[in-house]
Amino acid sequence: QVQLVESGGGLVQPGGSLRLSCAASGVTFGSSVMSWYRQAPGKERELVATRTTSDGNANYADSVKGRFTISTDNAKNTLYLQMNSLKPEDTAVYYCNAFPLSELVNYWGQGTQVTVSS
């Protein structure tokens, strides 16, 4: 049974930082593509960042390049998203996504709210 549990969301002022975590269980973490998505009210879910756990290759949406960093701790089966220089437009529910390469199936966490406001 796959479980992805996000944590670390909250309210932060513009320019502030947050670190999101996603604890994964039931997936072959070491050979997966792990990603963060976000969905703002009234908007479609969008890809924020993605990382291949086997080789560490990472990609980012243009809107977050240079501000966000995706990382993994393969020993802890945990995905992270370090978010710096946060802007009000970063406000959204952030979702963890796992795509195990052995299954080719998408798994989702329940989401964590990030609100950037003064």
Short mmCIF file of N, CA and C in Angstrom, two decimals:
data_model
loop_
_atom_site.label_atom_id
_atom_site.label_comp_id
_atom_site.label_asym_id
_atom_site.label_seq_id
_atom_site.Cartn_x
_atom_site.Cartn_y
_atom_site.Cartn_z
N GLN A 1 0.84 -1.18 0.00
CA GLN A 1 0.00 0.00 0.00
C GLN A 1 0.88 1.24 0.00
N VAL A 2 0.68 2.10 -0.99
CA VAL A 2 1.49 3.29 -1.13
C VAL A 2 0.91 4.42 -0.28
N GLN A 3 1.80 5.08 0.44
CA GLN A 3 1.40 6.28 1.21
C GLN A 3 2.41 7.37 0.98
N LEU A 4 1.91 8.55 0.69
CA LEU A 4 2.74 9.74 0.57
C LEU A 4 2.15 10.77 1.53
N VAL A 5 2.94 11.19 2.50
CA VAL A 5 2.45 12.08 3.54
C VAL A 5 3.27 13.36 3.53
N GLU A 6 2.63 14.45 3.12
CA GLU A 6 3.30 15.75 3.07
C GLU A 6 3.21 16.46 4.42
N SER A 7 4.18 17.30 4.67
CA SER A 7 4.17 18.16 5.86
C SER A 7 5.03 19.39 5.58
N GLY A 8 4.89 20.38 6.44
CA GLY A 8 5.74 21.56 6.33
C GLY A 8 5.08 22.79 5.76
N GLY A 9 3.84 22.67 5.34
CA GLY A 9 3.15 23.85 4.82
C GLY A 9 2.78 24.82 5.93
N GLY A 10 2.30 25.99 5.53
CA GLY A 10 1.90 26.97 6.53
C GLY A 10 1.79 28.35 5.93
N LEU A 11 1.71 29.33 6.82
CA LEU A 11 1.61 30.74 6.43
C LEU A 11 2.98 31.39 6.58
N VAL A 12 3.41 32.09 5.54
CA VAL A 12 4.71 32.74 5.58
C VAL A 12 4.60 34.09 4.87
N GLN A 13 5.41 35.03 5.29
CA GLN A 13 5.40 36.35 4.67
C GLN A 13 6.17 36.32 3.34
N PRO A 14 5.84 37.24 2.44
CA PRO A 14 6.62 37.33 1.20
C PRO A 14 8.10 37.49 1.50
N GLY A 15 8.92 36.77 0.74
CA GLY A 15 10.36 36.76 0.97
C GLY A 15 10.83 35.70 1.93
N GLY A 16 9.90 35.05 2.58
CA GLY A 16 10.24 34.02 3.55
C GLY A 16 10.52 32.67 2.91
N SER A 17 10.77 31.69 3.78
CA SER A 17 11.13 30.34 3.33
C SER A 17 10.28 29.29 4.04
N LEU A 18 10.10 28.17 3.37
CA LEU A 18 9.48 26.99 3.94
C LEU A 18 10.16 25.76 3.35
N ARG A 19 10.15 24.67 4.10
CA ARG A 19 10.61 23.40 3.55
C ARG A 19 9.49 22.38 3.68
N LEU A 20 9.07 21.85 2.55
CA LEU A 20 8.07 20.79 2.54
C LEU A 20 8.76 19.44 2.56
N SER A 21 8.11 18.49 3.21
CA SER A 21 8.61 17.11 3.24
C SER A 21 7.50 16.18 2.76
N CYS A 22 7.92 15.07 2.18
CA CYS A 22 6.98 14.03 1.76
C CYS A 22 7.58 12.69 2.12
N ALA A 23 6.98 12.04 3.11
CA ALA A 23 7.45 10.72 3.53
C ALA A 23 6.72 9.67 2.71
N ALA A 24 7.49 8.84 2.03
CA ALA A 24 6.92 7.84 1.13
C ALA A 24 7.09 6.45 1.71
N SER A 25 6.06 5.63 1.55
CA SER A 25 6.14 4.23 1.93
C SER A 25 5.40 3.41 0.88
N GLY A 26 5.85 2.17 0.72
CA GLY A 26 5.18 1.28 -0.23
C GLY A 26 5.58 1.48 -1.68
N VAL A 27 6.55 2.36 -1.93
CA VAL A 27 7.04 2.56 -3.31
C VAL A 27 8.52 2.23 -3.35
N THR A 28 8.98 1.91 -4.54
CA THR A 28 10.40 1.67 -4.75
C THR A 28 11.06 3.03 -4.91
N PHE A 29 11.35 3.65 -3.78
CA PHE A 29 11.75 5.05 -3.78
C PHE A 29 13.02 5.27 -4.60
N GLY A 30 13.94 4.33 -4.53
CA GLY A 30 15.23 4.52 -5.18
C GLY A 30 15.19 4.47 -6.69
N SER A 31 14.09 4.07 -7.26
CA SER A 31 13.96 4.04 -8.73
C SER A 31 12.61 4.61 -9.13
N SER A 32 12.40 5.84 -8.70
CA SER A 32 11.15 6.53 -9.00
C SER A 32 11.46 7.94 -9.49
N VAL A 33 10.48 8.53 -10.12
CA VAL A 33 10.50 9.96 -10.39
C VAL A 33 9.60 10.60 -9.34
N MET A 34 10.18 11.45 -8.52
CA MET A 34 9.44 12.11 -7.45
C MET A 34 9.25 13.58 -7.81
N SER A 35 8.05 14.07 -7.59
CA SER A 35 7.73 15.43 -8.03
C SER A 35 6.89 16.17 -7.00
N TRP A 36 6.93 17.48 -7.12
CA TRP A 36 6.02 18.36 -6.40
C TRP A 36 5.15 19.08 -7.44
N TYR A 37 3.87 19.08 -7.18
CA TYR A 37 2.90 19.83 -7.96
C TYR A 37 2.23 20.82 -7.02
N ARG A 38 1.55 21.79 -7.61
CA ARG A 38 0.76 22.71 -6.80
C ARG A 38 -0.50 23.10 -7.55
N GLN A 39 -1.50 23.46 -6.76
CA GLN A 39 -2.77 23.89 -7.34
C GLN A 39 -3.29 25.08 -6.55
N ALA A 40 -3.41 26.19 -7.23
CA ALA A 40 -3.97 27.39 -6.63
C ALA A 40 -5.48 27.42 -6.88
N PRO A 41 -6.22 28.15 -6.06
CA PRO A 41 -7.67 28.22 -6.24
C PRO A 41 -8.04 28.68 -7.64
N GLY A 42 -8.92 27.93 -8.29
CA GLY A 42 -9.39 28.29 -9.62
C GLY A 42 -8.42 28.00 -10.74
N LYS A 43 -7.31 27.35 -10.42
CA LYS A 43 -6.31 27.05 -11.44
C LYS A 43 -6.07 25.55 -11.53
N GLU A 44 -5.47 25.15 -12.64
CA GLU A 44 -5.15 23.74 -12.81
C GLU A 44 -3.89 23.38 -12.00
N ARG A 45 -3.79 22.12 -11.68
CA ARG A 45 -2.59 21.64 -11.00
C ARG A 45 -1.39 21.76 -11.95
N GLU A 46 -0.28 22.27 -11.43
CA GLU A 46 0.91 22.45 -12.26
C GLU A 46 2.12 21.80 -11.63
N LEU A 47 3.03 21.38 -12.50
CA LEU A 47 4.28 20.78 -12.04
C LEU A 47 5.21 21.87 -11.53
N VAL A 48 5.76 21.67 -10.36
CA VAL A 48 6.70 22.62 -9.76
C VAL A 48 8.13 22.16 -9.96
N ALA A 49 8.40 20.91 -9.59
CA ALA A 49 9.76 20.39 -9.69
C ALA A 49 9.69 18.87 -9.69
N THR A 50 10.68 18.27 -10.34
CA THR A 50 10.72 16.83 -10.42
C THR A 50 12.16 16.35 -10.29
N ARG A 51 12.33 15.17 -9.70
CA ARG A 51 13.67 14.64 -9.47
C ARG A 51 13.65 13.13 -9.66
N THR A 52 14.61 12.63 -10.42
CA THR A 52 14.78 11.19 -10.58
C THR A 52 15.66 10.70 -9.44
N THR A 53 15.15 9.79 -8.63
CA THR A 53 15.88 9.41 -7.42
C THR A 53 17.15 8.62 -7.72
N SER A 54 17.20 7.92 -8.83
CA SER A 54 18.37 7.08 -9.12
C SER A 54 19.61 7.89 -9.50
N ASP A 55 19.42 9.02 -10.19
CA ASP A 55 20.58 9.79 -10.63
C ASP A 55 20.56 11.24 -10.16
N GLY A 56 19.51 11.65 -9.46
CA GLY A 56 19.44 13.00 -8.92
C GLY A 56 19.10 14.08 -9.92
N ASN A 57 18.80 13.70 -11.15
CA ASN A 57 18.48 14.69 -12.17
C ASN A 57 17.20 15.44 -11.76
N ALA A 58 17.25 16.76 -11.82
CA ALA A 58 16.11 17.57 -11.38
C ALA A 58 15.72 18.60 -12.43
N ASN A 59 14.45 18.92 -12.47
CA ASN A 59 13.95 19.96 -13.36
C ASN A 59 12.93 20.81 -12.61
N TYR A 60 12.84 22.06 -13.03
CA TYR A 60 11.98 23.02 -12.33
C TYR A 60 11.11 23.80 -13.31
N ALA A 61 9.96 24.19 -12.83
CA ALA A 61 9.15 25.15 -13.58
C ALA A 61 9.89 26.47 -13.63
N ASP A 62 9.72 27.20 -14.72
CA ASP A 62 10.42 28.48 -14.86
C ASP A 62 10.08 29.43 -13.72
N SER A 63 8.86 29.35 -13.22
CA SER A 63 8.41 30.28 -12.19
C SER A 63 9.11 30.09 -10.85
N VAL A 64 9.77 28.95 -10.64
CA VAL A 64 10.40 28.69 -9.35
C VAL A 64 11.92 28.49 -9.46
N LYS A 65 12.45 28.51 -10.67
CA LYS A 65 13.89 28.32 -10.85
C LYS A 65 14.68 29.35 -10.07
N GLY A 66 15.69 28.88 -9.38
CA GLY A 66 16.53 29.77 -8.60
C GLY A 66 16.00 30.07 -7.20
N ARG A 67 14.76 29.68 -6.94
CA ARG A 67 14.16 29.92 -5.62
C ARG A 67 13.84 28.62 -4.88
N PHE A 68 13.45 27.59 -5.62
CA PHE A 68 13.08 26.31 -5.01
C PHE A 68 14.14 25.27 -5.32
N THR A 69 14.31 24.34 -4.38
CA THR A 69 15.23 23.23 -4.58
C THR A 69 14.55 21.94 -4.17
N ILE A 70 14.52 20.98 -5.09
CA ILE A 70 13.96 19.65 -4.79
C ILE A 70 15.11 18.72 -4.44
N SER A 71 14.89 17.89 -3.42
CA SER A 71 15.93 16.96 -3.02
C SER A 71 15.28 15.71 -2.43
N THR A 72 16.07 14.67 -2.32
CA THR A 72 15.59 13.42 -1.73
C THR A 72 16.60 12.87 -0.75
N ASP A 73 16.11 12.15 0.23
CA ASP A 73 16.94 11.35 1.12
C ASP A 73 16.50 9.92 0.89
N ASN A 74 17.24 9.21 0.06
CA ASN A 74 16.82 7.86 -0.32
C ASN A 74 16.83 6.90 0.87
N ALA A 75 17.69 7.16 1.83
CA ALA A 75 17.75 6.30 3.02
C ALA A 75 16.49 6.44 3.88
N LYS A 76 15.88 7.63 3.81
CA LYS A 76 14.67 7.89 4.61
C LYS A 76 13.40 7.85 3.76
N ASN A 77 13.55 7.56 2.46
CA ASN A 77 12.38 7.55 1.56
C ASN A 77 11.59 8.85 1.68
N THR A 78 12.31 9.96 1.65
CA THR A 78 11.67 11.26 1.86
C THR A 78 12.08 12.23 0.75
N LEU A 79 11.08 12.96 0.29
CA LEU A 79 11.24 14.00 -0.71
C LEU A 79 11.10 15.35 -0.03
N TYR A 80 11.89 16.31 -0.47
CA TYR A 80 11.84 17.65 0.12
C TYR A 80 11.66 18.70 -0.97
N LEU A 81 11.13 19.83 -0.56
CA LEU A 81 11.10 21.01 -1.42
C LEU A 81 11.45 22.21 -0.56
N GLN A 82 12.64 22.74 -0.76
CA GLN A 82 13.06 23.95 -0.07
C GLN A 82 12.60 25.14 -0.90
N MET A 83 11.80 25.99 -0.30
CA MET A 83 11.22 27.13 -1.01
C MET A 83 11.72 28.41 -0.36
N ASN A 84 12.47 29.19 -1.12
CA ASN A 84 13.01 30.47 -0.64
C ASN A 84 12.41 31.62 -1.45
N SER A 85 12.56 32.80 -0.93
CA SER A 85 12.07 34.02 -1.61
C SER A 85 10.63 33.84 -2.07
N LEU A 86 9.80 33.38 -1.17
CA LEU A 86 8.42 33.07 -1.52
C LEU A 86 7.64 34.33 -1.90
N LYS A 87 6.75 34.13 -2.86
CA LYS A 87 5.91 35.22 -3.37
C LYS A 87 4.44 34.88 -3.15
N PRO A 88 3.59 35.89 -3.11
CA PRO A 88 2.15 35.59 -2.96
C PRO A 88 1.63 34.62 -4.02
N GLU A 89 2.17 34.69 -5.21
CA GLU A 89 1.71 33.79 -6.28
C GLU A 89 2.14 32.34 -6.09
N ASP A 90 2.96 32.08 -5.08
CA ASP A 90 3.31 30.70 -4.72
C ASP A 90 2.24 30.06 -3.84
N THR A 91 1.26 30.83 -3.42
CA THR A 91 0.18 30.31 -2.60
C THR A 91 -0.59 29.23 -3.34
N ALA A 92 -0.68 28.06 -2.73
CA ALA A 92 -1.33 26.92 -3.37
C ALA A 92 -1.32 25.74 -2.41
N VAL A 93 -2.04 24.70 -2.78
CA VAL A 93 -1.88 23.41 -2.13
C VAL A 93 -0.78 22.66 -2.89
N TYR A 94 0.20 22.20 -2.16
CA TYR A 94 1.34 21.50 -2.75
C TYR A 94 1.17 20.00 -2.56
N TYR A 95 1.34 19.27 -3.66
CA TYR A 95 1.15 17.82 -3.65
C TYR A 95 2.45 17.09 -4.00
N CYS A 96 2.69 16.04 -3.29
CA CYS A 96 3.79 15.13 -3.58
C CYS A 96 3.28 14.08 -4.57
N ASN A 97 4.12 13.75 -5.54
CA ASN A 97 3.78 12.74 -6.54
C ASN A 97 4.92 11.75 -6.67
N ALA A 98 4.57 10.47 -6.71
CA ALA A 98 5.56 9.42 -6.93
C ALA A 98 5.19 8.64 -8.19
N PHE A 99 6.19 8.40 -9.02
CA PHE A 99 6.00 7.64 -10.27
C PHE A 99 7.07 6.55 -10.28
N PRO A 100 6.78 5.41 -9.65
CA PRO A 100 7.77 4.33 -9.64
C PRO A 100 7.98 3.79 -11.05
N LEU A 101 9.22 3.72 -11.49
CA LEU A 101 9.52 3.31 -12.85
C LEU A 101 9.18 1.84 -13.09
N SER A 102 9.06 1.07 -12.02
CA SER A 102 8.71 -0.34 -12.18
C SER A 102 7.21 -0.53 -12.35
N GLU A 103 6.43 0.52 -12.05
CA GLU A 103 4.97 0.39 -12.11
C GLU A 103 4.34 1.30 -13.15
N LEU A 104 4.96 2.45 -13.42
CA LEU A 104 4.41 3.44 -14.34
C LEU A 104 3.00 3.87 -13.93
N VAL A 105 2.83 4.09 -12.64
CA VAL A 105 1.57 4.53 -12.05
C VAL A 105 1.85 5.76 -11.21
N ASN A 106 0.95 6.74 -11.26
CA ASN A 106 1.11 7.94 -10.44
C ASN A 106 0.45 7.76 -9.08
N TYR A 107 1.18 8.13 -8.04
CA TYR A 107 0.63 8.15 -6.70
C TYR A 107 0.70 9.58 -6.17
N TRP A 108 -0.32 9.95 -5.37
CA TRP A 108 -0.43 11.32 -4.87
C TRP A 108 -0.56 11.35 -3.36
N GLY A 109 0.01 12.40 -2.77
CA GLY A 109 -0.25 12.67 -1.37
C GLY A 109 -1.53 13.47 -1.23
N GLN A 110 -1.84 13.81 0.03
CA GLN A 110 -3.10 14.51 0.30
C GLN A 110 -2.98 16.01 0.13
N GLY A 111 -1.76 16.51 0.05
CA GLY A 111 -1.53 17.93 -0.15
C GLY A 111 -1.28 18.68 1.15
N THR A 112 -0.53 19.76 1.04
CA THR A 112 -0.27 20.64 2.18
C THR A 112 -0.39 22.08 1.70
N GLN A 113 -1.08 22.90 2.49
CA GLN A 113 -1.36 24.27 2.09
C GLN A 113 -0.17 25.17 2.37
N VAL A 114 0.20 25.95 1.38
CA VAL A 114 1.21 27.00 1.54
C VAL A 114 0.55 28.33 1.22
N THR A 115 0.61 29.25 2.16
CA THR A 115 0.03 30.57 1.97
C THR A 115 1.11 31.62 2.19
N VAL A 116 1.31 32.46 1.18
CA VAL A 116 2.30 33.52 1.26
C VAL A 116 1.55 34.85 1.30
N SER A 117 1.61 35.49 2.45
CA SER A 117 0.83 36.71 2.63
C SER A 117 1.40 37.52 3.77
N SER A 118 1.27 38.85 3.63
CA SER A 118 1.70 39.72 4.72
C SER A 118 0.53 40.04 5.64
#
